[in-house]
Tab-separated table of C-alpha atoms and ligand atoms in Angstrom:
chain	number	residue	atom	x	y	z
A	1	MET	CA	11.973	-193.352	43.633
A	2	ARG	CA	10.612	-190.316	45.469
A	3	SER	CA	12.979	-187.415	46.898
A	4	PHE	CA	13.642	-187.185	50.564
A	5	GLY	CA	11.102	-185.051	52.197
A	6	SER	CA	8.889	-184.432	55.192
A	7	ILE	CA	7.283	-187.930	54.859
A	8	ASP	CA	10.903	-189.439	55.745
A	9	LEU	CA	11.196	-187.126	58.719
A	10	LEU	CA	7.737	-187.888	59.707
A	11	SER	CA	8.552	-191.605	59.679
A	12	PHE	CA	11.683	-191.053	61.509
A	13	THR	CA	9.901	-189.403	64.348
A	14	THR	CA	7.396	-192.184	64.514
A	15	ALA	CA	10.377	-194.711	64.438
A	16	PHE	CA	12.051	-192.806	67.138
A	17	GLN	CA	9.182	-193.125	69.433
A	18	TYR	CA	9.451	-197.065	69.169
A	19	THR	CA	13.048	-196.648	69.789
A	20	VAL	CA	12.279	-194.870	72.986
A	21	LEU	CA	9.450	-197.334	73.737
A	22	LEU	CA	11.830	-200.124	73.325
A	23	VAL	CA	14.297	-198.559	75.790
A	24	ILE	CA	11.705	-197.681	78.287
A	25	MET	CA	10.225	-201.323	78.117
A	26	ALA	CA	13.636	-202.923	78.584
A	27	LEU	CA	14.411	-200.899	81.582
A	28	ALA	CA	11.044	-201.145	83.243
A	29	LEU	CA	11.169	-204.897	82.905
A	30	GLY	CA	14.869	-205.406	83.026
A	31	ALA	CA	15.799	-203.306	85.925
A	32	PRO	CA	13.782	-205.190	88.528
A	33	LEU	CA	15.170	-208.466	87.038
A	34	ALA	CA	18.683	-206.897	87.205
A	35	LEU	CA	18.198	-206.300	90.915
A	36	GLY	CA	17.180	-209.902	91.195
A	37	PHE	CA	20.123	-211.146	89.279
A	38	ALA	CA	22.611	-208.980	91.242
A	39	THR	CA	21.177	-210.571	94.309
A	40	MET	CA	21.510	-214.262	92.825
A	41	ARG	CA	25.065	-213.541	91.973
A	42	ILE	CA	25.979	-212.637	95.537
A	43	SER	CA	23.681	-215.098	97.035
A	44	ARG	CA	24.734	-217.298	100.176
A	45	PHE	CA	23.476	-220.363	98.256
A	46	LEU	CA	25.954	-221.834	95.966
A	47	PRO	CA	23.554	-223.498	93.583
A	48	VAL	CA	21.713	-220.013	93.189
A	49	ARG	CA	25.405	-218.227	92.557
A	50	LEU	CA	26.263	-220.975	90.204
A	51	LEU	CA	23.112	-220.621	88.157
A	52	ALA	CA	23.540	-216.787	87.857
A	53	ALA	CA	27.291	-217.323	86.918
A	54	ILE	CA	26.453	-219.731	83.970
A	55	VAL	CA	23.767	-217.309	82.769
A	56	LEU	CA	26.236	-214.622	82.799
A	57	GLN	CA	28.853	-216.568	80.985
A	58	ILE	CA	26.418	-217.565	78.404
A	59	MET	CA	25.242	-213.964	77.869
A	60	GLN	CA	28.685	-212.565	77.793
A	61	GLY	CA	29.515	-215.083	75.093
A	62	ILE	CA	26.901	-214.360	72.492
A	63	PRO	CA	26.207	-211.131	70.737
A	64	LEU	CA	23.012	-209.229	71.329
A	65	LEU	CA	22.227	-209.905	67.586
A	66	ALA	CA	22.308	-213.420	68.017
A	67	LEU	CA	20.097	-213.177	71.224
A	68	LEU	CA	17.593	-211.343	69.171
A	69	MET	CA	17.446	-213.855	66.436
A	70	PHE	CA	17.304	-216.533	68.907
A	71	VAL	CA	14.193	-215.110	70.505
A	72	TYR	CA	12.547	-214.158	67.193
A	73	PHE	CA	13.324	-217.020	64.911
A	74	GLY	CA	14.392	-219.772	67.338
A	75	LEU	CA	12.010	-219.790	70.235
A	76	PRO	CA	8.926	-219.953	68.126
A	77	VAL	CA	10.228	-223.209	66.657
A	78	PHE	CA	10.492	-224.869	70.184
A	79	LEU	CA	7.336	-223.258	71.668
A	80	GLY	CA	5.207	-223.529	68.359
A	81	ILE	CA	4.040	-219.954	68.630
A	82	ARG	CA	4.837	-216.979	66.461
A	83	MET	CA	5.691	-213.984	68.345
A	84	PRO	CA	5.179	-210.307	67.135
A	85	PRO	CA	8.383	-208.402	66.614
A	86	LEU	CA	7.711	-206.021	69.440
A	87	MET	CA	7.378	-208.963	71.862
A	88	ALA	CA	10.507	-210.611	70.612
A	89	VAL	CA	12.478	-207.417	70.941
A	90	VAL	CA	11.325	-206.541	74.275
A	91	ILE	CA	12.108	-209.966	75.618
A	92	ALA	CA	15.481	-209.866	74.302
A	93	TYR	CA	16.440	-206.427	75.577
A	94	THR	CA	14.684	-207.250	78.897
A	95	ILE	CA	17.182	-210.285	79.220
A	96	TYR	CA	20.061	-208.156	77.983
A	97	THR	CA	19.292	-205.336	80.580
A	98	ALA	CA	18.783	-207.785	83.353
A	99	VAL	CA	22.006	-209.500	82.913
A	100	PHE	CA	24.514	-206.598	82.276
A	101	LEU	CA	22.629	-204.024	84.230
A	102	GLY	CA	22.567	-206.586	87.066
A	103	GLU	CA	26.229	-207.273	86.759
A	104	ILE	CA	27.005	-203.520	87.143
A	105	TRP	CA	24.825	-203.332	90.246
A	106	ARG	CA	26.439	-206.445	91.650
A	107	GLY	CA	29.753	-204.512	91.391
A	108	GLY	CA	28.196	-201.685	93.223
A	109	ILE	CA	26.939	-203.864	96.042
A	110	GLU	CA	30.065	-205.662	96.469
A	111	ALA	CA	32.083	-202.437	96.764
A	112	ILE	CA	30.286	-201.709	100.063
A	113	LYS	CA	32.510	-202.906	102.744
A	114	ARG	CA	30.903	-205.957	104.694
A	115	THR	CA	31.206	-203.937	107.993
A	116	GLN	CA	28.302	-201.682	106.780
A	117	TRP	CA	26.072	-204.950	106.647
A	118	GLU	CA	27.385	-205.805	110.102
A	119	ALA	CA	26.707	-202.384	111.579
A	120	GLY	CA	23.061	-202.737	110.445
A	121	ALA	CA	22.839	-206.242	111.655
A	122	SER	CA	24.184	-205.471	115.019
A	123	LEU	CA	21.438	-202.734	115.305
A	124	GLY	CA	18.966	-205.467	114.784
A	125	ILE	CA	17.590	-204.593	111.594
A	126	SER	CA	16.638	-207.244	109.105
A	127	LYS	CA	18.881	-208.295	106.084
A	128	LEU	CA	16.299	-206.665	103.792
A	129	GLN	CA	16.219	-203.529	105.673
A	130	GLN	CA	20.005	-203.518	105.850
A	131	PHE	CA	20.067	-203.753	102.149
A	132	ARG	CA	17.277	-201.279	101.395
A	133	HIS	CA	18.567	-198.487	103.846
A	134	VAL	CA	22.296	-198.988	104.253
A	135	ILE	CA	23.829	-200.895	101.251
A	136	ALA	CA	21.432	-200.069	98.308
A	137	PRO	CA	21.808	-196.229	98.309
A	138	GLN	CA	25.484	-196.466	98.671
A	139	ALA	CA	25.788	-199.055	95.940
A	140	PHE	CA	23.477	-197.067	93.645
A	141	ARG	CA	25.778	-194.096	93.952
A	142	ILE	CA	28.781	-196.088	93.070
A	143	ALA	CA	26.981	-197.743	90.139
A	144	LEU	CA	25.236	-194.787	88.751
A	145	PRO	CA	28.006	-193.684	86.211
A	146	ALA	CA	28.191	-197.259	84.599
A	147	SER	CA	24.515	-197.563	84.709
A	148	VAL	CA	24.125	-194.266	82.538
A	149	GLY	CA	26.891	-195.810	80.326
A	150	PHE	CA	24.874	-198.853	79.997
A	151	LEU	CA	21.938	-196.851	78.944
A	152	VAL	CA	23.775	-195.493	76.087
A	153	GLN	CA	24.734	-199.024	75.085
A	154	LEU	CA	21.186	-199.993	75.314
A	155	ILE	CA	20.000	-197.226	73.069
A	156	LYS	CA	22.545	-197.879	70.439
A	157	GLY	CA	21.813	-201.523	70.815
A	158	THR	CA	18.126	-201.092	69.932
A	159	SER	CA	19.139	-200.475	66.313
A	160	LEU	CA	19.761	-204.126	66.110
A	161	ALA	CA	16.112	-204.832	66.340
A	162	ALA	CA	15.882	-203.654	62.592
A	163	ILE	CA	17.026	-207.248	61.714
A	164	VAL	CA	13.657	-208.701	62.842
A	165	GLY	CA	11.649	-206.306	61.074
A	166	PHE	CA	10.858	-204.091	64.028
A	167	ILE	CA	10.468	-200.474	62.829
A	168	GLU	CA	12.558	-198.433	65.051
A	169	LEU	CA	14.968	-195.613	64.025
A	170	THR	CA	17.448	-197.466	62.084
A	171	ARG	CA	14.900	-199.687	60.330
A	172	ALA	CA	13.072	-196.460	59.280
A	173	GLY	CA	16.413	-195.280	58.074
A	174	GLN	CA	16.785	-198.255	55.871
A	175	LEU	CA	13.378	-197.974	54.372
A	176	SER	CA	13.775	-194.258	53.707
A	177	ALA	CA	17.124	-194.907	52.001
A	178	ALA	CA	15.869	-197.701	49.737
A	179	ALA	CA	12.902	-195.491	48.766
A	180	THR	CA	14.973	-192.104	48.129
A	181	LEU	CA	18.188	-193.668	47.080
A	182	GLN	CA	19.852	-191.138	49.356
A	183	PRO	CA	21.673	-193.148	51.884
A	184	LEU	CA	24.403	-190.750	52.676
A	185	LEU	CA	21.858	-188.072	53.680
A	186	VAL	CA	19.311	-190.550	55.451
A	187	TYR	CA	21.982	-192.268	57.491
A	188	SER	CA	23.688	-188.983	58.324
A	189	ILE	CA	20.403	-187.775	59.809
A	190	ILE	CA	19.830	-191.247	61.607
A	191	ALA	CA	23.338	-191.016	63.114
A	192	ALA	CA	22.908	-187.454	64.165
A	193	ILE	CA	19.766	-188.432	66.091
A	194	TYR	CA	21.514	-191.211	67.983
A	195	PHE	CA	24.434	-188.853	68.712
A	196	ALA	CA	22.117	-186.140	69.924
A	197	ILE	CA	20.655	-188.499	72.565
A	198	CYS	CA	23.718	-190.475	73.524
A	199	PHE	CA	26.400	-187.885	73.580
A	200	PRO	CA	24.808	-185.882	76.556
A	201	LEU	CA	24.212	-189.152	78.277
A	202	THR	CA	27.845	-190.178	77.808
A	203	LEU	CA	28.884	-186.793	79.202
A	204	LEU	CA	26.648	-187.098	82.188
A	205	SER	CA	28.126	-190.540	82.905
A	206	ARG	CA	31.637	-189.117	82.753
A	207	LYS	CA	30.658	-186.242	85.085
A	208	LEU	CA	29.117	-188.632	87.537
A	209	GLU	CA	32.388	-190.663	87.417
A	210	VAL	CA	34.310	-187.762	88.308
A	211	ARG	CA	32.082	-186.768	90.958
A	212	LEU	CA	32.318	-190.175	92.474
A	213	HIS	CA	36.064	-190.502	92.534
A	214	GLY	CA	36.696	-186.848	93.134
A	215	SER	CA	34.854	-186.842	96.457
A	216	ARG	CA	36.083	-189.995	98.020
B	1	MET	CA	21.572	-214.303	138.091
B	2	ALA	CA	24.374	-213.065	135.941
B	3	LEU	CA	23.471	-210.974	132.576
B	4	VAL	CA	26.057	-212.991	130.525
B	5	GLU	CA	27.174	-216.428	131.235
B	6	ILE	CA	29.595	-217.973	128.814
B	7	LYS	CA	30.820	-221.654	129.202
B	8	GLY	CA	33.458	-223.447	127.328
B	9	LEU	CA	33.002	-221.454	124.340
B	10	ARG	CA	34.930	-222.707	121.130
B	11	LYS	CA	35.362	-220.848	118.097
B	12	SER	CA	37.497	-221.917	114.921
B	13	PHE	CA	37.996	-220.103	111.637
B	14	LYS	CA	38.552	-223.305	109.409
B	15	ASP	CA	41.481	-225.113	110.930
B	16	LEU	CA	42.463	-222.312	113.344
B	17	GLU	CA	41.012	-222.579	116.716
B	18	VAL	CA	40.727	-219.037	118.041
B	19	LEU	CA	38.652	-219.531	121.184
B	20	LYS	CA	39.528	-222.791	123.260
B	21	GLY	CA	37.092	-223.058	125.715
B	22	VAL	CA	36.365	-219.620	127.205
B	23	SER	CA	34.244	-219.184	130.377
B	24	LEU	CA	33.105	-215.669	131.660
B	25	THR	CA	30.386	-214.251	133.911
B	26	VAL	CA	29.197	-210.698	133.593
B	27	GLU	CA	26.993	-209.511	136.338
B	28	LYS	CA	24.435	-206.751	135.775
B	29	GLY	CA	26.385	-203.270	135.817
B	30	ASP	CA	29.764	-205.057	135.533
B	31	ILE	CA	32.559	-203.213	133.647
B	32	VAL	CA	34.678	-206.047	132.147
B	33	ALA	CA	37.745	-205.123	130.537
B	34	LEU	CA	39.288	-207.616	127.964
B	35	ILE	CA	43.038	-207.126	127.560
B	36	GLY	CA	45.646	-209.023	125.789
B	37	ARG	CA	47.934	-209.265	122.787
B	38	SER	CA	46.505	-208.884	119.318
B	39	GLY	CA	45.309	-212.127	117.837
B	40	SER	CA	44.328	-213.565	121.270
B	41	GLY	CA	40.666	-213.802	120.487
B	42	LYS	CA	39.268	-210.674	122.050
B	43	SER	CA	37.309	-209.486	119.205
B	44	THR	CA	35.981	-212.834	118.255
B	45	LEU	CA	34.656	-213.232	121.857
B	46	LEU	CA	32.752	-209.980	121.517
B	47	ARG	CA	31.417	-210.876	118.280
B	48	CYS	CA	30.224	-214.309	119.332
B	49	ILE	CA	28.420	-212.597	122.276
B	50	ASN	CA	26.557	-210.518	119.561
B	51	GLY	CA	25.689	-213.496	117.482
B	52	LEU	CA	27.880	-212.407	114.540
B	53	GLU	CA	29.919	-215.444	114.481
B	54	GLU	CA	28.821	-219.274	114.513
B	55	THR	CA	30.501	-221.099	117.416
B	56	GLN	CA	31.782	-224.800	117.431
B	57	GLY	CA	31.157	-225.610	121.129
B	58	GLY	CA	30.384	-224.272	124.512
B	59	THR	CA	27.371	-221.970	125.368
B	60	ILE	CA	26.702	-218.174	125.679
B	61	GLU	CA	23.589	-217.386	127.791
B	62	VAL	CA	22.559	-213.582	128.005
B	63	GLY	CA	19.587	-212.723	130.188
B	64	GLU	CA	19.105	-216.468	130.714
B	65	ARG	CA	18.778	-217.014	126.862
B	66	GLN	CA	20.949	-219.082	124.649
B	67	ILE	CA	22.799	-217.076	122.083
B	68	SER	CA	23.901	-218.316	118.713
B	69	ALA	CA	24.417	-216.811	115.116
B	70	LYS	CA	21.495	-219.064	113.998
B	71	MET	CA	18.940	-218.616	116.598
B	72	ALA	CA	15.518	-217.437	116.103
B	73	GLY	CA	14.930	-214.019	117.316
B	74	LEU	CA	18.577	-212.974	116.778
B	75	ARG	CA	17.361	-209.681	115.542
B	76	GLU	CA	15.424	-208.811	118.819
B	77	TYR	CA	18.373	-209.961	120.754
B	78	ARG	CA	20.474	-207.549	119.020
B	79	GLN	CA	18.279	-204.700	119.574
B	80	ARG	CA	19.005	-205.089	123.225
B	81	VAL	CA	22.924	-205.624	122.857
B	82	GLY	CA	25.013	-202.638	121.381
B	83	ILE	CA	28.379	-203.158	119.692
B	84	VAL	CA	30.777	-200.430	118.854
B	85	PHE	CA	33.553	-201.107	116.554
B	86	GLN	CA	37.059	-199.827	116.025
B	87	GLN	CA	36.156	-198.301	112.562
B	88	PHE	CA	32.967	-196.502	113.616
B	89	ASN	CA	31.143	-197.759	110.774
B	90	LEU	CA	28.680	-195.024	110.565
B	91	PHE	CA	26.388	-194.976	107.547
B	92	PRO	CA	28.167	-192.245	105.294
B	93	HIS	CA	25.080	-191.747	103.278
B	94	MET	CA	23.142	-190.418	106.216
B	95	ASN	CA	23.255	-187.470	108.473
B	96	VAL	CA	24.089	-187.859	112.231
B	97	GLU	CA	20.322	-187.657	113.130
B	98	LYS	CA	19.450	-190.505	110.625
B	99	ASN	CA	22.381	-192.730	111.647
B	100	VAL	CA	21.088	-192.438	115.193
B	101	THR	CA	17.498	-193.083	114.316
B	102	LEU	CA	17.344	-195.576	111.578
B	103	ALA	CA	17.240	-198.676	113.527
B	104	PRO	CA	14.933	-197.444	116.277
B	105	VAL	CA	12.508	-196.129	113.408
B	106	LEU	CA	12.813	-199.419	111.405
B	107	THR	CA	12.311	-201.638	114.446
B	108	GLY	CA	9.194	-199.677	115.614
B	109	LYS	CA	10.747	-198.434	118.857
B	110	VAL	CA	9.834	-194.894	117.997
B	111	SER	CA	7.536	-193.077	115.495
B	112	LYS	CA	9.120	-190.982	112.952
B	113	ALA	CA	7.576	-187.926	114.805
B	114	GLU	CA	9.591	-188.971	117.998
B	115	ALA	CA	12.634	-189.878	116.253
B	116	ARG	CA	14.140	-186.417	116.411
B	117	LYS	CA	13.740	-186.075	120.034
B	118	LEU	CA	15.452	-189.378	120.720
B	119	ALA	CA	18.293	-188.386	118.419
B	120	GLU	CA	18.665	-185.254	120.511
B	121	GLU	CA	18.420	-187.019	123.751
B	122	CYS	CA	21.009	-189.751	122.731
B	123	LEU	CA	23.440	-187.283	121.130
B	124	ALA	CA	23.332	-185.101	124.329
B	125	LYS	CA	24.566	-187.976	126.261
B	126	VAL	CA	27.614	-188.279	124.108
B	127	GLY	CA	27.940	-184.508	123.815
B	128	MET	CA	27.351	-184.561	120.214
B	129	LEU	CA	23.923	-182.553	120.149
B	130	GLU	CA	25.169	-179.625	118.039
B	131	LYS	CA	26.240	-181.938	115.185
B	132	ILE	CA	22.904	-183.434	114.791
B	133	ASN	CA	22.602	-182.265	111.233
B	134	ALA	CA	26.147	-182.994	110.323
B	135	TRP	CA	27.541	-185.847	108.042
B	136	PRO	CA	29.873	-188.352	109.239
B	137	GLU	CA	32.704	-187.163	106.746
B	138	GLN	CA	32.551	-183.663	108.571
B	139	LEU	CA	33.458	-185.136	111.785
B	140	SER	CA	36.829	-186.129	113.493
B	141	GLY	CA	37.262	-189.799	114.555
B	142	GLY	CA	36.457	-189.062	118.038
B	143	GLN	CA	33.136	-187.362	117.124
B	144	GLN	CA	32.266	-190.151	114.717
B	145	GLN	CA	32.749	-192.745	117.524
B	146	ARG	CA	30.574	-190.794	119.844
B	147	VAL	CA	27.937	-190.780	117.219
B	148	ALA	CA	28.263	-194.570	116.781
B	149	ILE	CA	27.947	-194.824	120.731
B	150	ALA	CA	24.689	-192.630	120.511
B	151	ARG	CA	23.400	-194.831	117.787
B	152	CYS	CA	23.628	-197.852	119.920
B	153	LEU	CA	22.079	-195.999	122.973
B	154	ALA	CA	19.154	-195.124	120.832
B	155	MET	CA	18.021	-198.888	121.037
B	156	ALA	CA	18.185	-198.667	124.854
B	157	PRO	CA	20.566	-201.696	125.127
B	158	GLU	CA	20.945	-203.600	128.182
B	159	LEU	CA	24.483	-204.563	127.455
B	160	MET	CA	27.085	-202.787	125.567
B	161	LEU	CA	30.238	-204.141	123.788
B	162	PHE	CA	33.151	-202.092	122.715
B	163	ASP	CA	35.820	-203.402	120.503
B	164	GLU	CA	39.167	-201.181	120.735
B	165	VAL	CA	37.055	-198.160	120.173
B	166	THR	CA	39.715	-195.760	120.484
B	167	SER	CA	42.515	-197.542	118.589
B	168	ALA	CA	41.719	-195.833	115.470
B	169	LEU	CA	41.806	-192.325	116.967
B	170	ASP	CA	44.495	-189.812	117.256
B	171	PRO	CA	45.790	-189.478	120.703
B	172	GLU	CA	44.224	-186.231	121.402
B	173	LEU	CA	40.841	-187.687	120.544
B	174	VAL	CA	40.926	-190.804	122.747
B	175	GLY	CA	39.913	-188.754	126.158
B	176	GLU	CA	36.715	-187.739	124.701
B	177	VAL	CA	35.470	-191.082	123.852
B	178	LEU	CA	36.801	-192.553	127.054
B	179	LYS	CA	34.989	-190.023	129.113
B	180	VAL	CA	31.623	-190.845	127.341
B	181	MET	CA	32.212	-194.443	128.268
B	182	GLU	CA	33.076	-193.512	131.882
B	183	ASP	CA	29.652	-191.705	132.051
B	184	MET	CA	27.808	-194.650	130.790
B	185	ALA	CA	29.650	-196.794	133.455
B	186	ARG	CA	28.777	-194.556	136.105
B	187	GLN	CA	25.140	-194.698	135.131
B	188	GLY	CA	25.042	-198.382	135.454
B	189	MET	CA	25.478	-199.615	131.945
B	190	THR	CA	26.861	-203.090	131.835
B	191	MET	CA	29.843	-203.108	129.413
B	192	VAL	CA	32.414	-205.505	128.069
B	193	LEU	CA	35.236	-203.745	126.381
B	194	VAL	CA	38.505	-204.668	124.488
B	195	THR	CA	40.953	-201.938	125.319
B	196	HIS	CA	44.533	-201.046	125.016
B	197	GLU	CA	43.869	-198.293	127.549
B	198	MET	CA	45.425	-199.740	130.580
B	199	SER	CA	44.610	-196.658	132.761
B	200	PHE	CA	41.051	-197.066	131.758
B	201	ALA	CA	40.855	-200.649	132.596
B	202	ARG	CA	42.456	-200.003	135.912
B	203	ASN	CA	40.319	-197.023	136.876
B	204	VAL	CA	36.828	-198.023	135.400
B	205	ALA	CA	36.685	-201.703	135.173
B	206	SER	CA	35.172	-203.726	137.787
B	207	LYS	CA	36.879	-206.935	136.262
B	208	VAL	CA	39.778	-207.272	134.144
B	209	VAL	CA	40.359	-210.268	131.937
B	210	PHE	CA	43.528	-211.230	130.450
B	211	MET	CA	43.248	-213.328	127.377
B	212	HIS	CA	46.142	-215.257	125.820
B	213	GLN	CA	46.071	-217.752	122.889
B	214	GLY	CA	42.409	-218.136	122.787
B	215	LYS	CA	42.002	-218.678	126.540
B	216	ILE	CA	41.173	-216.760	129.478
B	217	TRP	CA	44.607	-216.809	131.269
B	218	GLU	CA	43.923	-214.667	134.394
B	219	GLU	CA	40.940	-212.563	135.625
B	220	GLY	CA	40.203	-210.618	138.704
B	221	THR	CA	39.663	-207.028	140.111
B	222	PRO	CA	42.052	-204.293	138.457
B	223	GLU	CA	44.071	-204.273	141.580
B	224	ALA	CA	44.622	-208.033	141.521
B	225	VAL	CA	45.288	-208.334	137.766
B	226	PHE	CA	47.669	-205.303	137.618
B	227	GLY	CA	49.253	-205.384	140.991
B	228	ASP	CA	49.607	-208.976	141.426
B	229	PRO	CA	49.772	-210.830	138.153
B	230	GLN	CA	50.211	-214.543	138.675
B	231	THR	CA	51.607	-215.797	135.310
B	232	PRO	CA	54.682	-214.822	133.357
B	233	GLU	CA	52.404	-214.079	130.289
B	234	LEU	CA	50.532	-211.438	132.083
B	235	ARG	CA	53.588	-209.894	133.619
B	236	ALA	CA	55.209	-209.706	130.243
B	237	PHE	CA	52.081	-208.231	128.832
B	238	ILE	CA	51.685	-205.632	131.567
B	239	SER	CA	55.428	-204.614	131.058
B	240	SER	CA	55.063	-204.349	127.483
B	241	THR	CA	52.304	-201.762	127.711
B	242	HIS	CA	54.207	-199.532	130.010
B	243	HIS	CA	54.950	-197.180	126.927
C	301	ADP	N1	37.073	-213.830	109.890
C	301	ADP	C1	38.071	-214.523	110.219
C	301	ADP	N2	38.649	-215.531	109.367
C	301	ADP	C2	39.760	-216.053	109.740
C	301	ADP	N3	40.513	-215.885	110.812
C	301	ADP	C3	40.176	-214.806	111.798
C	301	ADP	C4	38.871	-214.140	111.362
C	301	ADP	N4	38.782	-213.198	112.407
C	301	ADP	C5	39.850	-213.528	113.221
C	301	ADP	N5	40.507	-214.489	112.800
C	301	ADP	C6	41.846	-214.924	113.346
C	301	ADP	O1	41.383	-215.199	114.886
C	301	ADP	C7	42.443	-214.823	115.706
C	301	ADP	C8	41.865	-213.843	116.767
C	301	ADP	O2	41.539	-212.848	116.290
C	301	ADP	P1	40.796	-211.643	117.132
C	301	ADP	O3	39.570	-212.188	117.862
C	301	ADP	O4	40.487	-210.463	116.039
C	301	ADP	O5	42.007	-211.159	118.199
C	301	ADP	P2	42.209	-210.032	119.072
C	301	ADP	O6	40.913	-209.067	118.779
C	301	ADP	O7	42.482	-210.393	120.274
C	301	ADP	O8	43.323	-209.283	118.350
C	301	ADP	C9	43.477	-214.268	114.867
C	301	ADP	O9	44.576	-215.248	114.732
C	301	ADP	C10	42.882	-213.743	113.706
C	301	ADP	O10	43.762	-213.820	112.600
C	302	MG	MG1	40.644	-207.212	117.921
């Protein structure tokens, strides 16, 4: 046993960077997929819509932790390859982001009246241009508060990656608590770090929400 | 050759037949006023002309070209036909200038550099030049509707469709929009408009078309339609609009 000291703080700092990395990668890879998933959900083609609906139902029905374990422990069995933890967690969080952020964006897109699409169409601009210039900017504004709310969920959710041995903030806390036998102190610090990031975001989300509903 | 030639047009929504064989000719420079009770199929007819609805029978020809909601080249066609809706449908996240120039820029009609000038020209035509930097929500209904008309004019259409464009307006704002439409008529624009403004139909239209139960019940010059209605349905309709 050793006492809690700068070495622990240093390891938290490093681990925190991995938490941030994980969040950024999940967003960078998941957001484009989320856009794709949102458009699948509102597709004119029934099979596409159906497929997206099934994926959504499955994802809504399983906990994030189970998804994580499935990707890390399950997939290798059936693909015959072992995955490094980083890859497994990035895949899992990307899927998570694609589906749940996608669902938020679908809500934003569907909140825009059909007449806005029609106004664009009747001016002779393409479907893609209607989406890009007319629908998306309005939908984005509507979906922004919920998207920031999702970001908070994602940040907190990355703590589950500890289970597959990925050393992010929570896992670093576990290791430090075990080494110093000071769980109260350690987990208080860990909690404070999460809180310091998530609380301002939560406030921001709420503020955006008020602005959205206050002005219309 | 007529600009618009519609023959035996049929349109249903599921089991409900809304247009039951409509035939209509619009010559270049015509101002055609569609009148009739709510639900008689006037909006649907305009939407079909714009290719917004799939049809179940008959033909629409505009400029000797067959029109349908699924045709190739629908986009290019719509660039030549403007439609103005009852609810304006301006883009709320763009200022007036952007509303007017979005489509001309995206379709390559004007460059970004020329766009401002185009917006100024079109807004001047509807008396909205001083609001070029305003946002839709800052405008009255009448002003929004005039911007919506300018937005269509920016595409230099050869045919304009108007669907009850003054019905959502406070009575004191109706005149300013009708005046813009009258100016356009005087300058030779071909227009098909659905309206409840009978005095406008009487004074500006070159042809008045009375629709009833998905059919063209009666049509003719304003003098004939209002002065000498042939059917009891039209007579009843005209007397119902007298207040
Ligand atoms: N998208 C739609 N789906 C189903 N029914 C519709 C739709 N649009 C219009 N209708 C019906 O078609 C009929 C004619 O409507 P419309 O063309 O709007 O008449 P008008 O403009 O003369 O009032 C009405 O009975 C209306 O309820
Ligand atoms: Mg109507």
